[in-house]
Amino acid sequence: MKAVQIIQPGEVRIVNIPVPEIKPGEVLIKINCVGFCGSDLNTYSGKNPMVQLPVIPGHEISAEIAKTSEGVPEHIRPGMLCTVNPYTACGRCPACRNSRPNACRFNRTLGVQRHGAMAEFMTLPWEKIIPDRDNLLSKKEFALVEPLSVGFHAVSRAQVTDSDTVMVIGCGMIGLGALIRSALRGARVIAVDMDGEKLSLARQLGATYTICSGTENVHERLQDITNDAGADVVIEAAGAPATYRMAIDEVAFTGRTVCIGYAKTEIAFETKLFVQKEIDIRGSRNALPEDFRAVMEYLKRGACPEDALISGIYPPEQAQEALEKWKSDPGKVFRLLVSFE
């Protein structure tokens, strides 16, 4: 079967590999399309320290169940469309023992620490299959579930309520997921980004206010919006030193800061703010099955402009072209899909 493989930084090839054999307790899925994630772009750019090359990328999956095996429950049936939980959990580390397998110490995400889904078929344990029993989601929507779920999970980590003002820094795909979930919970949402198009989409998806960090003074605008109080919750989804410091500087006294983005360098903080404000600083990693389900329920409402979130769809033979497009202008790309149909 055909698969996309990142051989080394800057080099993508189409390779032929055997169709995997299905084992008891597993499901064979036929891949419809797979999204390129920021981790895939970092792998292609030589900036992903966790990856082992060569690797088949991809963990944002839209697929169809092709075959089931002995031990698979009856509610998982051939012909059903699905997405996949792409993480592993050891079941023994502190995170797993605390019912937070999304942060498993030994997690191996598809397309990063192990081969991913950018191939015609793959097999997985049935527990990793997340179907839509209502048959209401499109194939393209399934590929959006995983990245949006990461933002949804951050909102759960922040314990956002309808009395909160939430500032989301970075309106890429994951930041938009956090924005959507915060708005669904009734919070007042402030979106911060340097790109006007992303901010326009943020308003469409539920932001009450937008701040263009490239042309506006974020601190002054936030103080004006919140009557000098700051944001009850700040969700950092950009992964830059400046935005990490902004998250600490702008969160309200006794507020919560949740960090999703990875900064590429060490960051110096005014640590007295940790104490003076008595703030909660929380990390947010991956997502839980309930986050996937919440995203799917949201998408079923039909209110998400999926075409605005998909910046391009490419055949496997043009996977390198897609990555080059993203690398050359990262601020203008939400998600690029590779279609195997």
Short mmCIF file of C-alpha atoms in Angstrom, two decimals:
data_model
loop_
_atom_site.label_atom_id
_atom_site.label_comp_id
_atom_site.label_asym_id
_atom_site.label_seq_id
_atom_site.Cartn_x
_atom_site.Cartn_y
_atom_site.Cartn_z
CA MET A 1 0.00 0.00 0.00
CA LYS A 2 0.98 3.63 -0.47
CA ALA A 3 2.34 5.67 2.46
CA VAL A 4 3.89 9.10 3.00
CA GLN A 5 7.21 9.08 4.82
CA ILE A 6 9.42 11.91 6.06
CA ILE A 7 12.89 10.52 5.33
CA GLN A 8 14.92 13.39 6.73
CA PRO A 9 14.37 17.12 7.26
CA GLY A 10 13.18 18.60 3.99
CA GLU A 11 12.62 15.25 2.25
CA VAL A 12 9.30 13.40 1.83
CA ARG A 13 8.85 10.23 -0.20
CA ILE A 14 5.99 7.97 -1.24
CA VAL A 15 6.84 4.43 -0.14
CA ASN A 16 5.14 1.08 -0.65
CA ILE A 17 4.63 -0.99 2.49
CA PRO A 18 2.54 -4.10 3.21
CA VAL A 19 -1.08 -3.77 4.28
CA PRO A 20 -0.99 -4.52 8.03
CA GLU A 21 -2.39 -7.83 9.23
CA ILE A 22 -5.27 -7.52 11.66
CA LYS A 23 -4.88 -9.26 15.05
CA PRO A 24 -7.50 -10.21 17.66
CA GLY A 25 -8.87 -7.12 19.36
CA GLU A 26 -7.84 -4.88 16.48
CA VAL A 27 -9.65 -2.93 13.77
CA LEU A 28 -8.43 -2.39 10.21
CA ILE A 29 -9.28 1.12 9.03
CA LYS A 30 -9.16 2.59 5.54
CA ILE A 31 -7.76 6.11 5.68
CA ASN A 32 -9.84 8.85 4.08
CA CYS A 33 -7.66 11.85 4.95
CA VAL A 34 -5.09 12.91 7.52
CA GLY A 35 -4.19 16.40 8.73
CA PHE A 36 -0.67 17.71 9.01
CA CYS A 37 -0.02 18.82 12.60
CA GLY A 38 2.50 21.35 13.88
CA SER A 39 4.61 18.42 15.10
CA ASP A 40 4.74 17.12 11.52
CA LEU A 41 5.91 20.53 10.30
CA ASN A 42 8.59 20.55 13.00
CA THR A 43 9.67 17.06 11.94
CA TYR A 44 9.94 18.20 8.32
CA SER A 45 11.85 21.32 9.41
CA GLY A 46 14.26 19.35 11.63
CA LYS A 47 12.95 20.90 14.84
CA ASN A 48 11.22 17.93 16.48
CA PRO A 49 13.52 16.37 19.12
CA MET A 50 11.03 13.61 19.94
CA VAL A 51 10.78 12.06 16.46
CA GLN A 52 12.80 9.16 15.08
CA LEU A 53 13.33 9.37 11.33
CA PRO A 54 12.27 8.08 8.92
CA VAL A 55 8.66 8.26 10.06
CA ILE A 56 5.18 8.03 8.57
CA PRO A 57 3.49 11.18 9.95
CA GLY A 58 -0.10 11.83 10.86
CA HIS A 59 -2.42 11.56 13.85
CA GLU A 60 -5.36 13.77 12.83
CA ILE A 61 -7.36 11.00 11.25
CA SER A 62 -10.51 10.52 9.21
CA ALA A 63 -11.11 6.87 8.34
CA GLU A 64 -13.63 4.15 7.62
CA ILE A 65 -13.73 0.86 9.48
CA ALA A 66 -12.79 -1.77 6.90
CA LYS A 67 -12.65 -4.92 9.02
CA THR A 68 -12.98 -6.03 12.64
CA SER A 69 -11.55 -9.05 14.43
CA GLU A 70 -12.35 -11.38 17.27
CA GLY A 71 -12.89 -9.52 20.52
CA VAL A 72 -14.10 -6.25 18.97
CA PRO A 73 -17.47 -5.08 20.39
CA GLU A 74 -20.49 -5.21 18.09
CA HIS A 75 -21.02 -1.44 18.17
CA ILE A 76 -17.84 -1.06 16.08
CA ARG A 77 -18.84 -2.21 12.62
CA PRO A 78 -17.36 -2.17 9.10
CA GLY A 79 -18.53 0.82 7.07
CA MET A 80 -18.64 3.23 10.01
CA LEU A 81 -16.70 6.49 9.71
CA CYS A 82 -14.39 7.23 12.61
CA THR A 83 -11.45 9.11 14.02
CA VAL A 84 -8.73 7.73 16.28
CA ASN A 85 -7.27 8.44 19.71
CA PRO A 86 -3.60 8.57 18.62
CA TYR A 87 -1.92 8.40 22.03
CA THR A 88 -0.73 5.46 24.10
CA ALA A 89 -0.88 4.97 27.87
CA CYS A 90 1.24 2.61 29.93
CA GLY A 91 -1.33 2.27 32.73
CA ARG A 92 1.39 2.35 35.42
CA CYS A 93 2.94 5.84 35.56
CA PRO A 94 1.64 8.57 37.90
CA ALA A 95 -0.43 10.21 35.13
CA CYS A 96 -2.15 6.94 34.25
CA ARG A 97 -2.75 6.08 37.90
CA ASN A 98 -4.35 9.52 38.32
CA SER A 99 -6.78 8.85 35.43
CA ARG A 100 -4.96 11.27 33.12
CA PRO A 101 -3.58 8.93 30.44
CA ASN A 102 -3.33 11.84 28.00
CA ALA A 103 -0.20 12.87 29.93
CA CYS A 104 1.29 9.37 30.18
CA ARG A 105 4.99 9.59 30.90
CA PHE A 106 5.67 6.98 28.22
CA ASN A 107 3.15 8.15 25.62
CA ARG A 108 3.97 7.36 21.98
CA THR A 109 1.88 9.50 19.66
CA LEU A 110 1.15 8.32 16.13
CA GLY A 111 3.42 10.06 13.65
CA VAL A 112 5.93 11.16 16.29
CA GLN A 113 7.34 8.36 18.46
CA ARG A 114 5.86 5.68 16.14
CA HIS A 115 4.61 5.50 12.58
CA GLY A 116 1.41 7.43 11.96
CA ALA A 117 -1.66 7.25 9.77
CA MET A 118 -0.55 8.79 6.48
CA ALA A 119 -1.05 5.52 4.57
CA GLU A 120 -3.94 3.74 2.87
CA PHE A 121 -4.66 1.38 5.78
CA MET A 122 -3.67 0.87 9.40
CA THR A 123 -4.61 -1.38 12.32
CA LEU A 124 -5.33 -0.24 15.85
CA PRO A 125 -6.71 -1.67 19.10
CA TRP A 126 -10.48 -1.26 19.04
CA GLU A 127 -10.34 0.96 22.13
CA LYS A 128 -8.62 3.64 20.04
CA ILE A 129 -11.43 3.82 17.48
CA ILE A 130 -13.89 6.70 17.96
CA PRO A 131 -16.86 6.25 15.59
CA ASP A 132 -19.83 8.49 14.96
CA ARG A 133 -22.82 6.31 15.73
CA ASP A 134 -25.18 9.03 14.49
CA ASN A 135 -23.43 9.16 11.09
CA LEU A 136 -23.64 12.96 11.01
CA LEU A 137 -20.00 14.00 10.55
CA SER A 138 -18.35 14.44 7.16
CA LYS A 139 -15.02 12.85 6.30
CA LYS A 140 -13.29 16.21 6.46
CA GLU A 141 -14.78 16.99 9.88
CA PHE A 142 -13.33 13.79 11.34
CA ALA A 143 -9.83 15.08 10.49
CA LEU A 144 -10.51 18.21 12.57
CA VAL A 145 -11.55 16.37 15.73
CA GLU A 146 -8.12 15.65 17.24
CA PRO A 147 -6.58 19.14 16.90
CA LEU A 148 -9.72 20.84 18.21
CA SER A 149 -9.86 18.37 21.10
CA VAL A 150 -6.45 19.58 22.32
CA GLY A 151 -7.90 23.07 22.74
CA PHE A 152 -11.04 21.66 24.35
CA HIS A 153 -8.89 19.81 26.88
CA ALA A 154 -7.05 23.01 27.83
CA VAL A 155 -10.38 24.61 28.72
CA SER A 156 -11.17 21.68 31.00
CA ARG A 157 -7.76 22.09 32.63
CA ALA A 158 -8.60 25.77 33.19
CA GLN A 159 -11.99 24.89 34.74
CA VAL A 160 -13.64 27.64 32.69
CA THR A 161 -17.14 28.70 33.75
CA ASP A 162 -19.73 31.17 32.48
CA SER A 163 -18.48 33.81 34.91
CA ASP A 164 -14.94 33.85 33.48
CA THR A 165 -13.20 36.16 31.06
CA VAL A 166 -10.84 34.00 29.02
CA MET A 167 -7.98 35.33 26.92
CA VAL A 168 -6.70 32.91 24.26
CA ILE A 169 -3.25 33.80 22.92
CA GLY A 170 -2.72 32.32 19.46
CA CYS A 171 -5.57 31.59 17.06
CA GLY A 172 -4.18 28.62 15.22
CA MET A 173 -6.15 25.39 15.15
CA ILE A 174 -5.56 24.48 18.79
CA GLY A 175 -6.16 28.02 20.03
CA LEU A 176 -9.43 28.11 18.12
CA GLY A 177 -10.42 24.87 19.83
CA ALA A 178 -9.86 26.54 23.21
CA LEU A 179 -11.79 29.58 22.07
CA ILE A 180 -14.77 27.50 20.87
CA ARG A 181 -14.95 25.45 24.05
CA SER A 182 -14.70 28.54 26.26
CA ALA A 183 -17.55 30.19 24.35
CA LEU A 184 -19.63 27.01 24.59
CA ARG A 185 -19.21 27.17 28.36
CA GLY A 186 -20.58 30.71 28.38
CA ALA A 187 -17.33 32.57 29.08
CA ARG A 188 -16.48 35.96 27.66
CA VAL A 189 -13.61 35.26 25.24
CA ILE A 190 -10.81 37.59 24.12
CA ALA A 191 -8.76 36.33 21.15
CA VAL A 192 -5.18 37.56 20.66
CA ASP A 193 -3.20 37.05 17.46
CA MET A 194 -1.03 38.96 15.00
CA ASP A 195 -3.08 37.97 11.95
CA GLY A 196 -6.27 39.82 11.06
CA GLU A 197 -7.79 36.91 9.14
CA LYS A 198 -7.39 34.60 12.12
CA LEU A 199 -8.99 37.18 14.39
CA SER A 200 -11.90 37.55 11.99
CA LEU A 201 -12.45 33.79 12.14
CA ALA A 202 -12.10 33.91 15.94
CA ARG A 203 -15.04 36.32 16.10
CA GLN A 204 -17.06 34.00 13.89
CA LEU A 205 -16.33 31.12 16.25
CA GLY A 206 -17.36 32.92 19.44
CA ALA A 207 -14.79 35.52 20.51
CA THR A 208 -16.40 38.58 22.07
CA TYR A 209 -13.29 40.71 21.60
CA THR A 210 -10.18 40.47 19.46
CA ILE A 211 -6.77 42.09 19.97
CA CYS A 212 -4.24 42.30 17.16
CA SER A 213 -0.92 41.97 18.96
CA GLY A 214 0.94 43.25 15.92
CA THR A 215 -0.74 46.66 15.91
CA GLU A 216 -2.36 47.08 19.35
CA ASN A 217 -1.07 47.30 22.89
CA VAL A 218 -2.37 44.06 24.38
CA HIS A 219 -2.07 45.20 28.00
CA GLU A 220 -3.92 48.47 27.45
CA ARG A 221 -6.71 46.83 25.44
CA LEU A 222 -7.14 44.06 27.99
CA GLN A 223 -7.27 46.51 30.87
CA ASP A 224 -9.90 48.51 29.01
CA ILE A 225 -12.01 45.42 28.31
CA THR A 226 -11.78 44.06 31.86
CA ASN A 227 -11.92 47.34 33.81
CA ASP A 228 -8.29 46.92 34.89
CA ALA A 229 -8.87 43.44 36.28
CA GLY A 230 -7.09 41.28 33.70
CA ALA A 231 -8.31 37.90 32.42
CA ASP A 232 -9.55 35.25 34.84
CA VAL A 233 -8.06 32.61 32.54
CA VAL A 234 -5.25 32.94 30.01
CA ILE A 235 -4.67 30.06 27.59
CA GLU A 236 -1.27 30.18 25.88
CA ALA A 237 -1.51 28.48 22.47
CA ALA A 238 1.27 30.20 20.55
CA GLY A 239 4.44 28.77 22.07
CA ALA A 240 6.71 31.82 22.03
CA PRO A 241 8.70 33.43 24.86
CA ALA A 242 6.80 36.70 24.47
CA THR A 243 3.39 35.02 24.67
CA TYR A 244 4.38 32.94 27.69
CA ARG A 245 5.40 36.11 29.51
CA MET A 246 2.20 37.78 28.34
CA ALA A 247 0.18 34.95 29.86
CA ILE A 248 1.74 35.57 33.29
CA ASP A 249 1.66 39.35 33.03
CA GLU A 250 -1.97 39.61 31.93
CA VAL A 251 -3.72 36.98 34.03
CA ALA A 252 -5.79 38.43 36.86
CA PHE A 253 -4.88 38.11 40.53
CA THR A 254 -5.81 34.54 41.62
CA GLY A 255 -6.37 33.65 37.95
CA ARG A 256 -5.41 30.53 35.99
CA THR A 257 -2.86 30.25 33.22
CA VAL A 258 -2.90 27.16 31.02
CA CYS A 259 0.01 26.44 28.67
CA ILE A 260 -0.39 24.38 25.49
CA GLY A 261 2.30 25.75 23.19
CA TYR A 262 5.93 24.62 23.28
CA ALA A 263 8.42 27.47 23.42
CA LYS A 264 11.64 26.60 21.61
CA THR A 265 13.92 28.40 24.08
CA GLU A 266 14.20 28.97 27.81
CA ILE A 267 12.12 31.85 29.17
CA ALA A 268 12.86 34.31 31.99
CA PHE A 269 9.83 35.17 34.15
CA GLU A 270 9.08 37.85 36.73
CA THR A 271 8.51 35.12 39.29
CA LYS A 272 7.23 37.48 41.97
CA LEU A 273 3.98 37.58 39.96
CA PHE A 274 3.49 33.87 40.64
CA VAL A 275 3.32 34.69 44.35
CA GLN A 276 1.79 38.16 44.35
CA LYS A 277 -1.09 37.09 42.14
CA GLU A 278 -1.32 33.60 43.69
CA ILE A 279 -1.95 32.24 40.21
CA ASP A 280 -2.43 28.66 39.08
CA ILE A 281 -0.08 27.72 36.23
CA ARG A 282 -1.13 24.50 34.52
CA GLY A 283 0.12 22.52 31.58
CA SER A 284 -2.24 20.91 29.08
CA ARG A 285 -1.19 17.94 26.97
CA ASN A 286 -3.08 16.06 24.27
CA ALA A 287 -6.73 15.23 25.05
CA LEU A 288 -9.00 12.70 26.74
CA PRO A 289 -11.73 10.63 25.07
CA GLU A 290 -14.38 12.94 26.53
CA ASP A 291 -12.70 15.87 24.76
CA PHE A 292 -12.94 14.01 21.45
CA ARG A 293 -16.62 13.33 22.07
CA ALA A 294 -17.28 16.97 22.99
CA VAL A 295 -15.69 18.16 19.74
CA MET A 296 -17.78 15.69 17.73
CA GLU A 297 -20.98 16.89 19.38
CA TYR A 298 -20.00 20.48 18.58
CA LEU A 299 -19.30 19.65 14.93
CA LYS A 300 -22.65 17.88 14.61
CA ARG A 301 -24.39 21.21 15.25
CA GLY A 302 -23.19 22.39 11.85
CA ALA A 303 -21.99 25.75 13.18
CA CYS A 304 -18.29 25.20 12.46
CA PRO A 305 -17.08 26.63 9.14
CA GLU A 306 -14.94 23.61 8.26
CA ASP A 307 -13.86 25.02 4.89
CA ALA A 308 -12.35 28.05 6.65
CA LEU A 309 -10.28 25.73 8.86
CA ILE A 310 -8.95 23.62 5.97
CA SER A 311 -6.31 25.54 4.06
CA GLY A 312 -5.79 22.88 1.39
CA ILE A 313 -6.32 19.22 0.47
CA TYR A 314 -3.48 17.37 -1.29
CA PRO A 315 -2.91 13.89 -2.72
CA PRO A 316 -0.09 11.89 -1.10
CA GLU A 317 2.23 12.68 -4.01
CA GLN A 318 2.01 16.38 -3.10
CA ALA A 319 2.63 15.98 0.65
CA GLN A 320 6.01 17.70 0.44
CA GLU A 321 4.44 20.57 -1.51
CA ALA A 322 1.89 20.95 1.29
CA LEU A 323 4.59 21.07 3.97
CA GLU A 324 6.62 23.58 1.96
CA LYS A 325 3.53 25.78 1.66
CA TRP A 326 3.04 25.70 5.42
CA LYS A 327 6.72 26.24 6.16
CA SER A 328 6.93 29.27 3.85
CA ASP A 329 3.92 31.05 5.39
CA PRO A 330 2.94 29.41 8.69
CA GLY A 331 0.73 32.27 9.81
CA LYS A 332 -1.72 31.71 6.96
CA VAL A 333 -2.33 27.99 7.44
CA PHE A 334 -4.83 26.29 9.75
CA ARG A 335 -4.90 22.67 8.56
CA LEU A 336 -3.62 20.92 5.46
CA LEU A 337 -5.12 17.53 4.68
CA VAL A 338 -3.63 14.65 2.71
CA SER A 339 -6.40 12.66 1.05
CA PHE A 340 -6.11 8.97 0.17
CA GLU A 341 -9.47 8.81 -1.58
#
